mmCIF file of C-alpha atoms in Angstrom:
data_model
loop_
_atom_site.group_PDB
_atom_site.id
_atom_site.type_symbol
_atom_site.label_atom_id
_atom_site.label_comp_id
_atom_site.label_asym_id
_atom_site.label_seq_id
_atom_site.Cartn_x
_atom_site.Cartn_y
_atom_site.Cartn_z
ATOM 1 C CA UNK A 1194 0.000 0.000 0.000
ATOM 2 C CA UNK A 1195 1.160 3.178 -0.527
ATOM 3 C CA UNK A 1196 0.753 5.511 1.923
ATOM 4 C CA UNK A 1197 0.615 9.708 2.649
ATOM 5 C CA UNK A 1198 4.400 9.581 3.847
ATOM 6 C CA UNK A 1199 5.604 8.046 0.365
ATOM 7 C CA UNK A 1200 4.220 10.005 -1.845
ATOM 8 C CA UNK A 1201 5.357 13.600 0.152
ATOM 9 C CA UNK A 1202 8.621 12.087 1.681
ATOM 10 C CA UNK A 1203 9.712 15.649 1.694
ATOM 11 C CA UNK A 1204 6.445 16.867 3.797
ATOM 12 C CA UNK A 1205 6.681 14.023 6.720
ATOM 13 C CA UNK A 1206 3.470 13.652 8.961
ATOM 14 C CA UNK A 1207 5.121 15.350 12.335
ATOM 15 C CA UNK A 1208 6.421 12.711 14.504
ATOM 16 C CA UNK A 1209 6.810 10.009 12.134
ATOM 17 C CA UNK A 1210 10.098 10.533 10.682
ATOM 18 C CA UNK A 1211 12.652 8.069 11.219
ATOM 19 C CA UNK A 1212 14.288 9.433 14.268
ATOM 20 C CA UNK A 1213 17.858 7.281 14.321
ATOM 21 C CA UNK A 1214 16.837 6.116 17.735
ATOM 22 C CA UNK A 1215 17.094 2.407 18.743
ATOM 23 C CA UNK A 1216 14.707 1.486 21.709
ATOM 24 C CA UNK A 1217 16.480 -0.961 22.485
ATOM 25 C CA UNK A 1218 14.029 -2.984 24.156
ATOM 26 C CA UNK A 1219 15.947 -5.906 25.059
ATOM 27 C CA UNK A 1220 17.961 -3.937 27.352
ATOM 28 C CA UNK A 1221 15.210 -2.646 30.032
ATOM 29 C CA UNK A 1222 15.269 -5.148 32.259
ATOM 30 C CA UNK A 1223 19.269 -5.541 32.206
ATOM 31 C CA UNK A 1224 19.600 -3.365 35.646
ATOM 32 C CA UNK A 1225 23.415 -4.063 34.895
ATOM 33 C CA UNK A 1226 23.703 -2.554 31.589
ATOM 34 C CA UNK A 1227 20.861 0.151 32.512
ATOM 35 C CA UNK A 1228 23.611 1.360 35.314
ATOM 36 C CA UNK A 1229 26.176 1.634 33.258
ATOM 37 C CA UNK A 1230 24.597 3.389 30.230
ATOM 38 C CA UNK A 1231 23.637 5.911 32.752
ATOM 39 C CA UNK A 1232 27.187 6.600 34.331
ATOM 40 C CA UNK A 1233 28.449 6.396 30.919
ATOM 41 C CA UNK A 1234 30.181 9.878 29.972
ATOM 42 C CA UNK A 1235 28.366 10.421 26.491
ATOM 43 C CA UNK A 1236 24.572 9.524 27.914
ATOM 44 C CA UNK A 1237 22.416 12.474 27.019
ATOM 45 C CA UNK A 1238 19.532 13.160 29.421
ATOM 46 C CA UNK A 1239 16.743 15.840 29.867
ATOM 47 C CA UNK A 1240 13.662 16.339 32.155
ATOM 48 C CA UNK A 1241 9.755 16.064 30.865
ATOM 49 C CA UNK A 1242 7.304 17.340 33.703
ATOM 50 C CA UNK A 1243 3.538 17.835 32.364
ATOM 51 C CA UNK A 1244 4.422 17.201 28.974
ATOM 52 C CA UNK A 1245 6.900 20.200 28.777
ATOM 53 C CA UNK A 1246 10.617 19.902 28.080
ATOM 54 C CA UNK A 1247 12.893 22.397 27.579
ATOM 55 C CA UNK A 1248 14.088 23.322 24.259
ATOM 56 C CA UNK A 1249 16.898 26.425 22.739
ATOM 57 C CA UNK A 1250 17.855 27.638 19.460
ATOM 58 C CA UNK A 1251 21.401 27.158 18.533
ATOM 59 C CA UNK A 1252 23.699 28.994 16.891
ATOM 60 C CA UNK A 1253 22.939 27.898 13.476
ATOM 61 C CA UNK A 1254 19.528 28.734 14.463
ATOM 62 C CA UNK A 1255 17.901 25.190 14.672
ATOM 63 C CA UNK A 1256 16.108 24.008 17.994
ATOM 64 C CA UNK A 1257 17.021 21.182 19.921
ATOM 65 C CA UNK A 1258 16.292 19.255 23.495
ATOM 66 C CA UNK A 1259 18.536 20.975 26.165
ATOM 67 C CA UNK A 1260 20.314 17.629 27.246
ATOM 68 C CA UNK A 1261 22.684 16.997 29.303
ATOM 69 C CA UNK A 1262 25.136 14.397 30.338
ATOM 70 C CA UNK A 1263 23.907 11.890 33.529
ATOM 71 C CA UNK A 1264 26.234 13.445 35.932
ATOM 72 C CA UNK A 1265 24.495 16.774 35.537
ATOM 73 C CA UNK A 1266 21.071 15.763 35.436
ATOM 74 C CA UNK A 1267 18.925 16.417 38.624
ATOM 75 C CA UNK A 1268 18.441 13.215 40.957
ATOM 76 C CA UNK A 1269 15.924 10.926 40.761
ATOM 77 C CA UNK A 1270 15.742 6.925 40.734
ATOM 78 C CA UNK A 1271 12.477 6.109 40.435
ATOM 79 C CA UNK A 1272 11.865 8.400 37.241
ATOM 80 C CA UNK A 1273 14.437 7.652 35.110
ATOM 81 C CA UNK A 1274 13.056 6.125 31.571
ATOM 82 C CA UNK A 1275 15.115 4.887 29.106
ATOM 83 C CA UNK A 1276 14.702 5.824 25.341
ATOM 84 C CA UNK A 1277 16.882 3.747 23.227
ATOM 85 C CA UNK A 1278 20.780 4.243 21.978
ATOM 86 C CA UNK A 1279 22.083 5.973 18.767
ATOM 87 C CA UNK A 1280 24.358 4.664 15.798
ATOM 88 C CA UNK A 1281 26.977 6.238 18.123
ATOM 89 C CA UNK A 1282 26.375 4.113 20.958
ATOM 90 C CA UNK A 1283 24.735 7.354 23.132
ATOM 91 C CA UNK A 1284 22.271 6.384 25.539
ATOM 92 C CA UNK A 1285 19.391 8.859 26.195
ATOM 93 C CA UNK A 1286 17.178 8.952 28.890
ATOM 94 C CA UNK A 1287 13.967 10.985 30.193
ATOM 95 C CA UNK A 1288 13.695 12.028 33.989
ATOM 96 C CA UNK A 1289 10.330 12.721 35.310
ATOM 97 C CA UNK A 1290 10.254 15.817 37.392
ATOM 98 C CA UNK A 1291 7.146 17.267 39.200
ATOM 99 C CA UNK A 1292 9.057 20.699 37.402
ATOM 100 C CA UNK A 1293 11.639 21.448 34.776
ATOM 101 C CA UNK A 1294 14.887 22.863 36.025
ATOM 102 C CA UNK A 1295 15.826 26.270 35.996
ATOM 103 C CA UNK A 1296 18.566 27.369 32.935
ATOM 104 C CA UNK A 1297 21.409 29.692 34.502
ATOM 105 C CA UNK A 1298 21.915 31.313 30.803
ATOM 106 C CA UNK A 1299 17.678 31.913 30.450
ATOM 107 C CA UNK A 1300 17.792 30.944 26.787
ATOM 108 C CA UNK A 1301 15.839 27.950 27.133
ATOM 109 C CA UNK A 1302 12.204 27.331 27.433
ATOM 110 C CA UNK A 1303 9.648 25.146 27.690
ATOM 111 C CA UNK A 1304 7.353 23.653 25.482
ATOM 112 C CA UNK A 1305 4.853 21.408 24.775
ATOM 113 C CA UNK A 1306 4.911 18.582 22.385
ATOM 114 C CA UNK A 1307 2.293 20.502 19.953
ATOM 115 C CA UNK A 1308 5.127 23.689 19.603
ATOM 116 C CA UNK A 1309 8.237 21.632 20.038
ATOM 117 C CA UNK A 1310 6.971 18.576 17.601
ATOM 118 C CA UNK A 1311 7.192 20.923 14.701
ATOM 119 C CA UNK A 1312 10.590 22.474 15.590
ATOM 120 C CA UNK A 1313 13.012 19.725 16.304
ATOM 121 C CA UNK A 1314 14.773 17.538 14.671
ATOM 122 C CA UNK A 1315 13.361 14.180 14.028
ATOM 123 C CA UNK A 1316 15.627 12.400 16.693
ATOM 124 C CA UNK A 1317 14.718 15.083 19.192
ATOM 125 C CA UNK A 1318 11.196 14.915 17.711
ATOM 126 C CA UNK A 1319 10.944 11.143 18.311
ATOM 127 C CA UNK A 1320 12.616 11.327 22.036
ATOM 128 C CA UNK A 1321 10.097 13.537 23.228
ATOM 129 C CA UNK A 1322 7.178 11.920 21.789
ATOM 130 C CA UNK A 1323 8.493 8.475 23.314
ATOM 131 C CA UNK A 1324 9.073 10.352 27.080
ATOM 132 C CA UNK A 1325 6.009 12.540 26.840
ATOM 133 C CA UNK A 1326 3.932 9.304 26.168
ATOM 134 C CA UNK A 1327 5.670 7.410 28.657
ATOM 135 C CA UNK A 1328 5.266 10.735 31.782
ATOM 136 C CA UNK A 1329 1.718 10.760 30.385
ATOM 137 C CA UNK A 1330 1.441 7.121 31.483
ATOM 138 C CA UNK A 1331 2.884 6.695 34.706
ATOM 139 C CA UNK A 1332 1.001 9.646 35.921
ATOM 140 C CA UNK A 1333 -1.717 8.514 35.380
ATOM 141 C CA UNK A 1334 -1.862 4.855 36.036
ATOM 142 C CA UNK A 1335 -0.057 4.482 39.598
ATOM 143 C CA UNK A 1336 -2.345 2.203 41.229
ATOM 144 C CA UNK A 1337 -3.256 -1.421 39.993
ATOM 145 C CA UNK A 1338 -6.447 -1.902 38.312
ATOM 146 C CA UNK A 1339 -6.554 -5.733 39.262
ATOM 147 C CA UNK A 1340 -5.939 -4.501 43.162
ATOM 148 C CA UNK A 1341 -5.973 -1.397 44.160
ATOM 149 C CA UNK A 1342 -2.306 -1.677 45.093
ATOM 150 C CA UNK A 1343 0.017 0.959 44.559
ATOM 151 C CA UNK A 1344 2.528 -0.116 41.462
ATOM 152 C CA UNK A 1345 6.291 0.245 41.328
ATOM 153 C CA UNK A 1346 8.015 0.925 38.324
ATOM 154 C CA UNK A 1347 9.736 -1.421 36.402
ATOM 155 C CA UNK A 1348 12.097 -2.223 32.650
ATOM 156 C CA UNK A 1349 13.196 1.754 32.936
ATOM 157 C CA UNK A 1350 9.925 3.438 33.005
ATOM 158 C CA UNK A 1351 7.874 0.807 30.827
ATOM 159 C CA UNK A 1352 6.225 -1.670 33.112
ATOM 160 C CA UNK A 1353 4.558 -1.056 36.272
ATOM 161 C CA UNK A 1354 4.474 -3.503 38.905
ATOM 162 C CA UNK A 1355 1.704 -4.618 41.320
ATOM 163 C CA UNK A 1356 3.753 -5.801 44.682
ATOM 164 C CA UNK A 1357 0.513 -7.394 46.015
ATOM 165 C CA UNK A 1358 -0.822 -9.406 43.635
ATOM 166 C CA UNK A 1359 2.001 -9.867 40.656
ATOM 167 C CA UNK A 1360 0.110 -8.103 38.175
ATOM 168 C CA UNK A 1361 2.204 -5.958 35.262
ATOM 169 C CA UNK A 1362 0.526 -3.534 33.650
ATOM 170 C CA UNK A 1363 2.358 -1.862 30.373
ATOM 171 C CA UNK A 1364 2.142 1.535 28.820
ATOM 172 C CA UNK A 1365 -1.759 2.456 26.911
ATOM 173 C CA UNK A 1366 -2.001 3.145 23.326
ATOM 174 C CA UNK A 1367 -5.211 3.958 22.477
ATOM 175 C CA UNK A 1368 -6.152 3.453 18.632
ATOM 176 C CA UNK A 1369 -8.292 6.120 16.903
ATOM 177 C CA UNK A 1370 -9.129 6.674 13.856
ATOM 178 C CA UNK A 1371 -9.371 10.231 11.653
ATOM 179 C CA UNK A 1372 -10.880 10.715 8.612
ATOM 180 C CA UNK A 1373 -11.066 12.627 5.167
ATOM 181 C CA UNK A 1374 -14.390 11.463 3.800
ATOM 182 C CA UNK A 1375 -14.984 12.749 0.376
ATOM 183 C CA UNK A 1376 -18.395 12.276 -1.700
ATOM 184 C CA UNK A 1377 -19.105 11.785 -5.391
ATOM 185 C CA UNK A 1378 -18.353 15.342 -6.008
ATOM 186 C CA UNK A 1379 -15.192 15.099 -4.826
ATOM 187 C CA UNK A 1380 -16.211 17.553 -2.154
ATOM 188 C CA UNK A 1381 -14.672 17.145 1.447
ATOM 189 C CA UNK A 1382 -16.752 17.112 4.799
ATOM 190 C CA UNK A 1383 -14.973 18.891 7.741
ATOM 191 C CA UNK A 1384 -16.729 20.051 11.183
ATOM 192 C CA UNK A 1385 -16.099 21.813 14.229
ATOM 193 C CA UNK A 1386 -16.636 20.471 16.933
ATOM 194 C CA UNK A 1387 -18.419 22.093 20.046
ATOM 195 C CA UNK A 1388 -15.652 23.543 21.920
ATOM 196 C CA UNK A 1389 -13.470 25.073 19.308
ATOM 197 C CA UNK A 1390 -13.206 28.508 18.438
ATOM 198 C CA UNK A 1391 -15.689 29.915 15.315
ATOM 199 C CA UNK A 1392 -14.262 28.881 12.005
ATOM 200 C CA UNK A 1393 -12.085 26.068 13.366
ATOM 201 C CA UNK A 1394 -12.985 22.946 10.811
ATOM 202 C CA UNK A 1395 -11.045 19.785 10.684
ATOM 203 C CA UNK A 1396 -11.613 16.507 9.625
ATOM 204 C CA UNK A 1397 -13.503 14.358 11.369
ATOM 205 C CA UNK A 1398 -11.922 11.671 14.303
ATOM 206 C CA UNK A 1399 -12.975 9.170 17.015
ATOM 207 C CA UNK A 1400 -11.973 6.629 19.344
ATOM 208 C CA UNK A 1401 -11.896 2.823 18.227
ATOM 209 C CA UNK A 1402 -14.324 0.920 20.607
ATOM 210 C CA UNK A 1403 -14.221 -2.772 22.005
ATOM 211 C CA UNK A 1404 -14.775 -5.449 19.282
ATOM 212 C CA UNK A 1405 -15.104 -3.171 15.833
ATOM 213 C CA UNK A 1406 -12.449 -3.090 13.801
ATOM 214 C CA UNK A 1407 -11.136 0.224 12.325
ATOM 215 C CA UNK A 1408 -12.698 0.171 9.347
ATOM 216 C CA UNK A 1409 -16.533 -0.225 11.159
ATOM 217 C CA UNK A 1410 -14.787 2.606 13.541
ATOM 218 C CA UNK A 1411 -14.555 5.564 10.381
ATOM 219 C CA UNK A 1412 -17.941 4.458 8.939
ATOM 220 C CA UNK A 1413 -19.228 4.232 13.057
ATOM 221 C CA UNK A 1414 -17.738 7.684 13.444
ATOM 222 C CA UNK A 1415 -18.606 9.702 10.628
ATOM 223 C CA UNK A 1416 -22.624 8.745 10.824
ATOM 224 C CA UNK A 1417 -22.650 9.082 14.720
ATOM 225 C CA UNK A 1418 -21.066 12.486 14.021
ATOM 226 C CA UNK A 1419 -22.986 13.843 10.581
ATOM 227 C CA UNK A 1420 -25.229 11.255 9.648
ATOM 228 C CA UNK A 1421 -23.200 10.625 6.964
ATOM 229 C CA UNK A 1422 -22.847 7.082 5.477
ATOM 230 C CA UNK A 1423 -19.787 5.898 4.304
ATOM 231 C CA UNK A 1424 -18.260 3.092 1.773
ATOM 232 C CA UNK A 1425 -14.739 2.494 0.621
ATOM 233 C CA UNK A 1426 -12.487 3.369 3.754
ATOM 234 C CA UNK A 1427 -8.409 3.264 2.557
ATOM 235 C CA UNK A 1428 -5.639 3.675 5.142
ATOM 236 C CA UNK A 1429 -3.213 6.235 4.620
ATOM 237 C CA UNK A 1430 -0.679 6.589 7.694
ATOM 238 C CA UNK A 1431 -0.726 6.637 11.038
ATOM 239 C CA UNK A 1432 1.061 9.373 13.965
ATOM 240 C CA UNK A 1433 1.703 8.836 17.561
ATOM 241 C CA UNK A 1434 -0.258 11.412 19.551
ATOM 242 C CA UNK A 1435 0.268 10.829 23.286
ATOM 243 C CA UNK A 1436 -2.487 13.577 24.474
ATOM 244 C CA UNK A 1437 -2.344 11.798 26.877
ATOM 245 C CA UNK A 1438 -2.295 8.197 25.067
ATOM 246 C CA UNK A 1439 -3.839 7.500 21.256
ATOM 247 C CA UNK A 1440 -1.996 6.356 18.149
ATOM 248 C CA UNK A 1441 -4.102 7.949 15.041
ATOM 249 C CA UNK A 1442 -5.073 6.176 11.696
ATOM 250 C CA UNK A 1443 -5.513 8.261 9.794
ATOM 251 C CA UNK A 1444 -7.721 7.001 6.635
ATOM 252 C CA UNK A 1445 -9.439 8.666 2.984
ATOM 253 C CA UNK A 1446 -12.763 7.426 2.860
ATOM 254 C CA UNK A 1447 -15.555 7.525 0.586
ATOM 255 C CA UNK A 1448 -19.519 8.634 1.754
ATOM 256 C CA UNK A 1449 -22.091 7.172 0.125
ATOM 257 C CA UNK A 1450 -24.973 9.520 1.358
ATOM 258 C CA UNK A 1451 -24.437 13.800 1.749
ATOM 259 C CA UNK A 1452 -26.814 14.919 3.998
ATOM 260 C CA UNK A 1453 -25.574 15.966 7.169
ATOM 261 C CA UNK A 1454 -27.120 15.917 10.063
ATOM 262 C CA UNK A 1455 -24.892 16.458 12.906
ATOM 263 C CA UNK A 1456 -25.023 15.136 16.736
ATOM 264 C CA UNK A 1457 -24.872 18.513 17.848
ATOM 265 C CA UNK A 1458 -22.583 16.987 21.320
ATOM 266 C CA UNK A 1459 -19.362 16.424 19.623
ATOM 267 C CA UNK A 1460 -19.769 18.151 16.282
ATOM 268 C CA UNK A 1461 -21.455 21.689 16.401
ATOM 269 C CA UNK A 1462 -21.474 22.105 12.256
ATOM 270 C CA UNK A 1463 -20.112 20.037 9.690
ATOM 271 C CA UNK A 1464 -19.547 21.742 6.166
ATOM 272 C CA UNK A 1465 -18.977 19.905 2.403
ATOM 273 C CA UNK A 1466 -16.690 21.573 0.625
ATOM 274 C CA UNK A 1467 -14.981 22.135 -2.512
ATOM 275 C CA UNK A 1468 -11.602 23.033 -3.214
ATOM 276 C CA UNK A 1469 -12.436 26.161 -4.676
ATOM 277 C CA UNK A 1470 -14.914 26.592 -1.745
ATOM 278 C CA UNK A 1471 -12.003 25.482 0.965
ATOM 279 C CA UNK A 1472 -9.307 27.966 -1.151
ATOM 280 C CA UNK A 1473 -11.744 31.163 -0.776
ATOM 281 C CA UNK A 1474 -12.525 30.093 3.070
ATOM 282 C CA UNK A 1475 -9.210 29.746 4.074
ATOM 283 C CA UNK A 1476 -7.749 32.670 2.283
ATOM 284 C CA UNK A 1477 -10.849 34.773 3.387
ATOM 285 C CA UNK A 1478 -10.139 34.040 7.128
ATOM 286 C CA UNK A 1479 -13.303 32.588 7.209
ATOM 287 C CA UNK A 1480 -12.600 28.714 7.907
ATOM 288 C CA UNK A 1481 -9.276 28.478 10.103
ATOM 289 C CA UNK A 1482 -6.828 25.302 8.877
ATOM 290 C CA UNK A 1483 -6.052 23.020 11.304
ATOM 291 C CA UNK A 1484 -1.901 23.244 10.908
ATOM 292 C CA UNK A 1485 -0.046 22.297 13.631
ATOM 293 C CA UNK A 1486 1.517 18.951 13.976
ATOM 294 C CA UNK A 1487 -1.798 16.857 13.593
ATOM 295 C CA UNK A 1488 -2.253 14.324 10.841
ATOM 296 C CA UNK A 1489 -5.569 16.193 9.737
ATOM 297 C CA UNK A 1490 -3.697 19.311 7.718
ATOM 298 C CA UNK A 1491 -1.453 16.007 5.583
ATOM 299 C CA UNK A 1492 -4.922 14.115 5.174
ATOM 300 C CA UNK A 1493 -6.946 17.516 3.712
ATOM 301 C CA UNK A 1494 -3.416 17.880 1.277
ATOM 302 C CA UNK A 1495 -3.975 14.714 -0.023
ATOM 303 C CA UNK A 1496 -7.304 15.398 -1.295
ATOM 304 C CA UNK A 1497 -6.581 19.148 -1.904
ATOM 305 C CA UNK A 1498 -3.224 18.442 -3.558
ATOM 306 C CA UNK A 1499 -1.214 20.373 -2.323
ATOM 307 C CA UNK A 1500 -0.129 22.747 0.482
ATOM 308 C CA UNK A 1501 -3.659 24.535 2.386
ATOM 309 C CA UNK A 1502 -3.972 28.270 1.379
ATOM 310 C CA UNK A 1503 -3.132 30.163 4.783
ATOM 311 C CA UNK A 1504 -5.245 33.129 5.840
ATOM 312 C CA UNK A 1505 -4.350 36.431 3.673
ATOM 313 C CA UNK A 1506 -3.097 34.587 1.166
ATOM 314 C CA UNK A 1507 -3.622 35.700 -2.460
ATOM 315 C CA UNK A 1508 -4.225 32.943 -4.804
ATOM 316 C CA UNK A 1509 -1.656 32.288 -7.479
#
């Protein structure tokens, strides 16, 4: 299958290039090699607290993770997560601090995954999508759900363990799916959904549930959403987004009805629209383009073919 990535390898979904980074899985429970990777001189660390890290512009004016080596980094055992190695043998690991640490020079700041995912590199990129997921996790799952018991962490920040009753528990991906559904005018549906701001469109996204596979999940979605039935449903790529836990598949599919009748709880309007209609509305100011780092502005380029009009711009 070819997918969204292939065909604009120079436009990568954000947070799916190949970052360089090993996990090196089979190391995580080695508490021998885990100790020495961390005393090791070249091991690169940095702190994620709330899903912020701290990133800087260097001199060449590109933005990176403000790491530094173990023996620098601020002390904590139980909070220590392992990422993976380099083709240079470097070790990197996240700490998980209830705050990030103050920068004597004041050049660095945080950031959020949403801001920093679009400025770093993809090995930077990929490290703090891996330790953002992995904070998002143990914060949030502390206590067993077979138990009650309070867990202990385990294999460098991905298992937790239940000292009561033996149970592990392992880090949540939830799947959901997101959606370009197109009709037989080759007109796309976008809606907004209750909360956002006036003009906000996107494309339209949901949760997989128990027993459905993804395909029933897009069709599920869309008529739950705006009454919209749909057909053909063809996978395109997929993007980690750890807010706080879901992997997105993102998909093109194909309605098979156009009325819309939306649920009014999720989606407040839903819109069809041409690309001539979705040209004039962006550059008009009067539908805003969801840009960012999300899978939705690649999956409106592939039917629009090519980059989304900002607002002011003047059509060529």
């Amino acid at each position: 299958m070819t997918t969204w990535t292939d065909r604009t390898a120079d436009r990568p979904i954000s947070l799916t290039a190949p970052s360089g980074i090993d996990r090196a899985a089979h190391h995580r429970l080695d508490e021998a090699w885990l100790a020495a990777a961390w005393s090791h001189p070249t091991t690169r660390v940095f702190v994620v607290s709330g899903g912020q890290v701290l990133i800087d512009e260097t001199a060449d004016r590109t933005t990176e993770l403000v790491m530094t080596p173990s023996f620098e980094a601020p002390l904590t055992e139980a909070h220590r997560y392992f990422l993976g190695t380099d083709d240079d043998g470097v070790s990197y690991f996240a700490l998980q601090k209830d705050a990030l640490p103050g920068r004597i020079d004041q050049s660095a700041r945080a950031a959020g995954l949403r801001e920093a995912g679009l400025l770093l590199s993809p090995r930077d990129a990929g490290l703090m999508v891996h330790a953002v997921a992995l904070e998002n996790w143990q914060r949030l799952h502390r206590f067993c759900s077979r138990c009650g018991e309070r867990t202990v962490i385990a294999a460098a920040g991905h298992i937790r363990r239940c000292p009561a009753c033996g149970a592990e528990h392992y880090p949540r991906t939830d799947p959901a799916v997101i959606m370009a559904v197109t009709d037989d005018e080759d007109r796309i549906l976008l809606g907004r959904q209750v909360h956002w701001p006036e003009g906000r469109f996107s494309t339209l996204a949901g949760f997989v549930e128990p027993g459905e596979s993804i395909e029933q999940s897009v069709r599920r979605e869309v008529f739950e959403e705006a009454g919209v039935t749909v057909g053909e449903v063809d996978y395109v790529a997929s993007q980690p987004w750890p807010f706080p836990s879901s992997l997105m598949l993102g998909f093109m599919a194909r309605a098979t009805s156009s009325e819309i009748n939306v649920d009014g709880e999720e989606i407040h309007e839903a819109r069809w629209f041409s690309r001539e209609d979705l040209r004039t509305a962006f550059e008009s100011g009067e539908v805003l383009p969801p840009f960012g780092i999300s899978i939705a502005a690649r999956l409106i380029e592939l039917w629009y073919g090519k980059p989304l009009p900002r607002p002011g711009a003047v059509a060529a």
